[in-house]
mmCIF file of N, CA and C in Angstrom:
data_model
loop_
_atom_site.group_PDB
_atom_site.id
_atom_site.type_symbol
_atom_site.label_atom_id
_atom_site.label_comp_id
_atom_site.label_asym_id
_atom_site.label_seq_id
_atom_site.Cartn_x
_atom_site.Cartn_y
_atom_site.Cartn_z
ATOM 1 N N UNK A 33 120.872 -68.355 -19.299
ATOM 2 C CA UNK A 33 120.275 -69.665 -19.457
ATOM 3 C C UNK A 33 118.768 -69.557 -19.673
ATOM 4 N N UNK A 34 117.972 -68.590 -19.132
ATOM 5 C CA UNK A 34 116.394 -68.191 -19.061
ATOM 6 C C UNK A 34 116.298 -68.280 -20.697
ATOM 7 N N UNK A 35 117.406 -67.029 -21.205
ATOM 8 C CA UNK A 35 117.168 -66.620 -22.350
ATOM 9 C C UNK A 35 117.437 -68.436 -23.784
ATOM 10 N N UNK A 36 118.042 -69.055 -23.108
ATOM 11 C CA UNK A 36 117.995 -69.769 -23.926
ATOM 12 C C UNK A 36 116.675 -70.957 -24.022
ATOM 13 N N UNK A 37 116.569 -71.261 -22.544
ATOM 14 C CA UNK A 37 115.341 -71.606 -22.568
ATOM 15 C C UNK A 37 114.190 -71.373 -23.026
ATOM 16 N N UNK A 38 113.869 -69.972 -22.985
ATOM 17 C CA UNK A 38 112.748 -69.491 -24.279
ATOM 18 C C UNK A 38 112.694 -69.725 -25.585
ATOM 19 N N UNK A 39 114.138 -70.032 -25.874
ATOM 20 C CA UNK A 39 114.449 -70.096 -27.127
ATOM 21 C C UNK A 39 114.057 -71.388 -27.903
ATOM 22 N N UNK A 40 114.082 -72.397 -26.722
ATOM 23 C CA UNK A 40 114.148 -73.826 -26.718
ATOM 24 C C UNK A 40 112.258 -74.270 -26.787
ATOM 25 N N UNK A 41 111.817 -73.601 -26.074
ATOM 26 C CA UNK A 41 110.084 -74.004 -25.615
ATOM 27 C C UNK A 41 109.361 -73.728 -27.362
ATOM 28 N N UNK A 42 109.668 -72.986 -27.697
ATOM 29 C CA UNK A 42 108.631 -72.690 -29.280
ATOM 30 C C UNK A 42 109.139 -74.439 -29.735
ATOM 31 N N UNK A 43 110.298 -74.413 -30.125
ATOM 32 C CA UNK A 43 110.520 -75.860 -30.688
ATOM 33 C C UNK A 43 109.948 -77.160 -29.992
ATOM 34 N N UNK A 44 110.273 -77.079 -28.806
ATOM 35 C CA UNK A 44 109.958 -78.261 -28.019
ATOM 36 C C UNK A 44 107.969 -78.197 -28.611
ATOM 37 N N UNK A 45 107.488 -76.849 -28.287
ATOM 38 C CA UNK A 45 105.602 -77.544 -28.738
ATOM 39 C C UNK A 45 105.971 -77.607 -29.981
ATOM 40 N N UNK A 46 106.290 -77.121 -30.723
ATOM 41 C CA UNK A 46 106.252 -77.760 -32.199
ATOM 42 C C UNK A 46 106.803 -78.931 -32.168
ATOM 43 N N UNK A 47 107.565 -79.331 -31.574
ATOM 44 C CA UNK A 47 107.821 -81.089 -31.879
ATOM 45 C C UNK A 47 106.702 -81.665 -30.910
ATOM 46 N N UNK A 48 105.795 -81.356 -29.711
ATOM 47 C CA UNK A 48 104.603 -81.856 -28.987
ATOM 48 C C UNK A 48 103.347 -81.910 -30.234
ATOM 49 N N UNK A 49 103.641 -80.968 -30.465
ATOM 50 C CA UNK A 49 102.183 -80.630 -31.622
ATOM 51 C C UNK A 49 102.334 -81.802 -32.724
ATOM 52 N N UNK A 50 103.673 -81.887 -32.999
ATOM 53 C CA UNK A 50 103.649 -82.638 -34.401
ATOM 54 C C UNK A 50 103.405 -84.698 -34.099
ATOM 55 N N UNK A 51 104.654 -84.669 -33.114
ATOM 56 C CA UNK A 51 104.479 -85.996 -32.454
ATOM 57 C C UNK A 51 102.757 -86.467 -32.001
ATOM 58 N N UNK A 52 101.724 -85.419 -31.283
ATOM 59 C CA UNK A 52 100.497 -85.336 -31.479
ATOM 60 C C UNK A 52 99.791 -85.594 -33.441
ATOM 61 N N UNK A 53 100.333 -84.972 -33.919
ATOM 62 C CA UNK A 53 99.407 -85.253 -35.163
ATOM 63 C C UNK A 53 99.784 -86.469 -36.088
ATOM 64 N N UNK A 54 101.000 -86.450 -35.860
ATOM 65 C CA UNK A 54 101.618 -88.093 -36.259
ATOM 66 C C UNK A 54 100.774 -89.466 -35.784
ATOM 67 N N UNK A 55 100.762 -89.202 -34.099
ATOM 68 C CA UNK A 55 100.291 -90.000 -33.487
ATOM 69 C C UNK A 55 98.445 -90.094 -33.954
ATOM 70 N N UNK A 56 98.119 -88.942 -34.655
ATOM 71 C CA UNK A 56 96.761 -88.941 -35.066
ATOM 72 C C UNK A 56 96.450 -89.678 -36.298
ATOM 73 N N UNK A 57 97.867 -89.396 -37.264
ATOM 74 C CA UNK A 57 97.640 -89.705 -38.631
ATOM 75 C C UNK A 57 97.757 -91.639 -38.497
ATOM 76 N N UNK A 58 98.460 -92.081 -37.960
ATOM 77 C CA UNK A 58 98.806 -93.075 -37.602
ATOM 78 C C UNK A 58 97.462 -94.009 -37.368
ATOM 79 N N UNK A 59 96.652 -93.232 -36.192
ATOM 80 C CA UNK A 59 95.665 -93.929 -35.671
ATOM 81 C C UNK A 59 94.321 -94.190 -36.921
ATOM 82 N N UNK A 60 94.581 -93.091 -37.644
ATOM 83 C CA UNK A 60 93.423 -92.974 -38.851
ATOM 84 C C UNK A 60 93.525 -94.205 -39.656
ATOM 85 N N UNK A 61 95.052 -94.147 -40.235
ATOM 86 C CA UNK A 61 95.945 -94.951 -40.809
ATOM 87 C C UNK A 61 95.424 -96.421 -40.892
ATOM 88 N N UNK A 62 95.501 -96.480 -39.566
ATOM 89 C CA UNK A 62 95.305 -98.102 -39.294
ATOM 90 C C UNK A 62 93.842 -98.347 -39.342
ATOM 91 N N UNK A 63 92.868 -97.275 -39.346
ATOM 92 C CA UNK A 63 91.349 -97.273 -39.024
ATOM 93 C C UNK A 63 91.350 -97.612 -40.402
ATOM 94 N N UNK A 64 91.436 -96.707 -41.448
ATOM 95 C CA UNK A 64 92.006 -97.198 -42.908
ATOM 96 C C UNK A 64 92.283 -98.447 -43.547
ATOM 97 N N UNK A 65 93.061 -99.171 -43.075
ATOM 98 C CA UNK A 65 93.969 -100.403 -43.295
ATOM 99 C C UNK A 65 92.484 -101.140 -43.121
ATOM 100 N N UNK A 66 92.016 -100.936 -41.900
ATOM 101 C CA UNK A 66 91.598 -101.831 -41.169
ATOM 102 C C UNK A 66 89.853 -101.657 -41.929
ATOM 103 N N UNK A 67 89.197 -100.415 -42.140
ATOM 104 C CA UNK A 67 87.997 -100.562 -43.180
ATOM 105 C C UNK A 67 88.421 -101.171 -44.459
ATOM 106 N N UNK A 68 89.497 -101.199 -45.151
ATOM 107 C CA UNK A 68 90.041 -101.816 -46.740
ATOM 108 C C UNK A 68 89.714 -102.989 -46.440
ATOM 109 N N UNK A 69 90.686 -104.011 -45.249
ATOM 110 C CA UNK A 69 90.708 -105.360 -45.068
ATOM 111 C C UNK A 69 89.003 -106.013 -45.129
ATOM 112 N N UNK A 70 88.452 -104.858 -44.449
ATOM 113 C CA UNK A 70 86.838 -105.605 -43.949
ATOM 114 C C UNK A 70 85.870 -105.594 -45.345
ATOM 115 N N UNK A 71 86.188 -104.359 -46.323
ATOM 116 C CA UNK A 71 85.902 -104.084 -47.701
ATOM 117 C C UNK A 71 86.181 -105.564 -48.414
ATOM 118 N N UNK A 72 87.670 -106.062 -48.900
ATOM 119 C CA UNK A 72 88.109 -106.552 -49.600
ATOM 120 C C UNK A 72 87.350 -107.871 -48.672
ATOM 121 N N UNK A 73 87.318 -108.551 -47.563
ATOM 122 C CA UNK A 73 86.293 -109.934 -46.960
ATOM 123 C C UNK A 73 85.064 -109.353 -47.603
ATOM 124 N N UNK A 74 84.698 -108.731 -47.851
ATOM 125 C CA UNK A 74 82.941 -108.377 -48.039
ATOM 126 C C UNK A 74 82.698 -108.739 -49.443
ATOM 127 N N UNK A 75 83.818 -108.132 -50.529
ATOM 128 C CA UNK A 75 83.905 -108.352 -51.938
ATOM 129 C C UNK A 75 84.171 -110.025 -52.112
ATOM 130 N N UNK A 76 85.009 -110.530 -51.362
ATOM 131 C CA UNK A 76 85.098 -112.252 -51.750
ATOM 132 C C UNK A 76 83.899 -112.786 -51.064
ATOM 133 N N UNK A 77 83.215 -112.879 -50.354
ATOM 134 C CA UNK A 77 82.527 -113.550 -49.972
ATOM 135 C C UNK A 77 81.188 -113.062 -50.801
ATOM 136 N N UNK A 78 80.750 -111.757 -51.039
ATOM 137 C CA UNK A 78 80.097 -111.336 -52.388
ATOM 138 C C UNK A 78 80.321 -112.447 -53.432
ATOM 139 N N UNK A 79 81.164 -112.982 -53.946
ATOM 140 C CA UNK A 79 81.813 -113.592 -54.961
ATOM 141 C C UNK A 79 81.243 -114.661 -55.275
ATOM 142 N N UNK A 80 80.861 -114.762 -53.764
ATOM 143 C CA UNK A 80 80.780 -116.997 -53.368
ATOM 144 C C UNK A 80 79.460 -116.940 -54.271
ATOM 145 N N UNK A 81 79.104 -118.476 -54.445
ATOM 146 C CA UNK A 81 77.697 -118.490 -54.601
ATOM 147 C C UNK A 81 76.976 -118.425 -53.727
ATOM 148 N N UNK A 82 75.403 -118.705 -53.808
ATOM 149 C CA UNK A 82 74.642 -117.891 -52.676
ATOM 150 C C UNK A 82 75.141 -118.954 -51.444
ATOM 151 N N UNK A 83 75.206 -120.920 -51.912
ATOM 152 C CA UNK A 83 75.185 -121.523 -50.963
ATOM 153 C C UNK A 83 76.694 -121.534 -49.874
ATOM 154 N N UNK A 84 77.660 -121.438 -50.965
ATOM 155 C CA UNK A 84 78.887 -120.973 -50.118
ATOM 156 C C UNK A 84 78.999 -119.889 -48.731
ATOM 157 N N UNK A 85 78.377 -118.629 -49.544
ATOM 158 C CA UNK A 85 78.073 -117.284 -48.888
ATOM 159 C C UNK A 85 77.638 -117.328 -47.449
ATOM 160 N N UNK A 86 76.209 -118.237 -47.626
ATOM 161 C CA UNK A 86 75.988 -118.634 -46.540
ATOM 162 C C UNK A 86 76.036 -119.484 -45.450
ATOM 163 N N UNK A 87 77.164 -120.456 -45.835
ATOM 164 C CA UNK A 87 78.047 -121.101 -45.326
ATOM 165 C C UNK A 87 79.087 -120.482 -44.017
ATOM 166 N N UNK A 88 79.109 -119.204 -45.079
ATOM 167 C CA UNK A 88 80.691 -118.402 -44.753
ATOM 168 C C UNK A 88 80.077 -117.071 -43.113
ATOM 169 N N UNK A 89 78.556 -117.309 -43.661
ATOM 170 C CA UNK A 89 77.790 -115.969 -42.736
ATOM 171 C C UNK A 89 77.974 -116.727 -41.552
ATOM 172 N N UNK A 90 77.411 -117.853 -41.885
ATOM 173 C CA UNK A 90 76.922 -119.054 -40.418
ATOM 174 C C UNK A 90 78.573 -119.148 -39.772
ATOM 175 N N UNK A 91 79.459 -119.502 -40.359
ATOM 176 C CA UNK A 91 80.668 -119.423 -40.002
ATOM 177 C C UNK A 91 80.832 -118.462 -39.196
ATOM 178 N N UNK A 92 80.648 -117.297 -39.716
ATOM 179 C CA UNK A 92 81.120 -116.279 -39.001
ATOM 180 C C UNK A 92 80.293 -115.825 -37.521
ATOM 181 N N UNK A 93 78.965 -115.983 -38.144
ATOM 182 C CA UNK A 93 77.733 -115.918 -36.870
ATOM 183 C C UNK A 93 78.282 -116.733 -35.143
ATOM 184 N N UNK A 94 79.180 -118.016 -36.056
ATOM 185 C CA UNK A 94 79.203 -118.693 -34.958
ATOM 186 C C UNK A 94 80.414 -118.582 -33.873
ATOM 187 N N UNK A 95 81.463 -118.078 -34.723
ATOM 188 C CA UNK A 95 82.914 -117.341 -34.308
ATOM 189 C C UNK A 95 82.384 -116.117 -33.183
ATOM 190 N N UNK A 96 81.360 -115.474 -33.800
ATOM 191 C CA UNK A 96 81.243 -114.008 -32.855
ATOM 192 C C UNK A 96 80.442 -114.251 -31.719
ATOM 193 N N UNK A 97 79.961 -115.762 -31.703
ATOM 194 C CA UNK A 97 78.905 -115.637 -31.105
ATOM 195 C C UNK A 97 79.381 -116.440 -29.255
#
């Protein structure tokens, strides 16, 4: 049973290691998603005219604030 157990541990960290880098790619992933979304608000509101634009800043100024 020892002997099979050894046999078993190389696989088991290779599935720790991988479930780890998944769990990494994932987190990037969404960091990703999540700089595009803030990109693509930056490009429309770019868009507005100046008085809209700043409509949209004050808007936002006042949400965070």
């Amino acid at each position: 049973m020892t002997n099979e157990r050894s046999k078993l541990l190389p696989a088991n960290v290779c599935l720790s290691s991988s479930e780890v880098e998944v769990k990494q790619l994932e987190a990037q992933l969404a960091a990703a998603d999540l700089r595009i979304k803030e990109l693509e608000a930056a490009l429309a509101v770019a868009s507005l005219s100046p008085e809209s634009r700043d409509n949209v800043i004050q808007l936002v100024r006042e949400a965070a604030a």
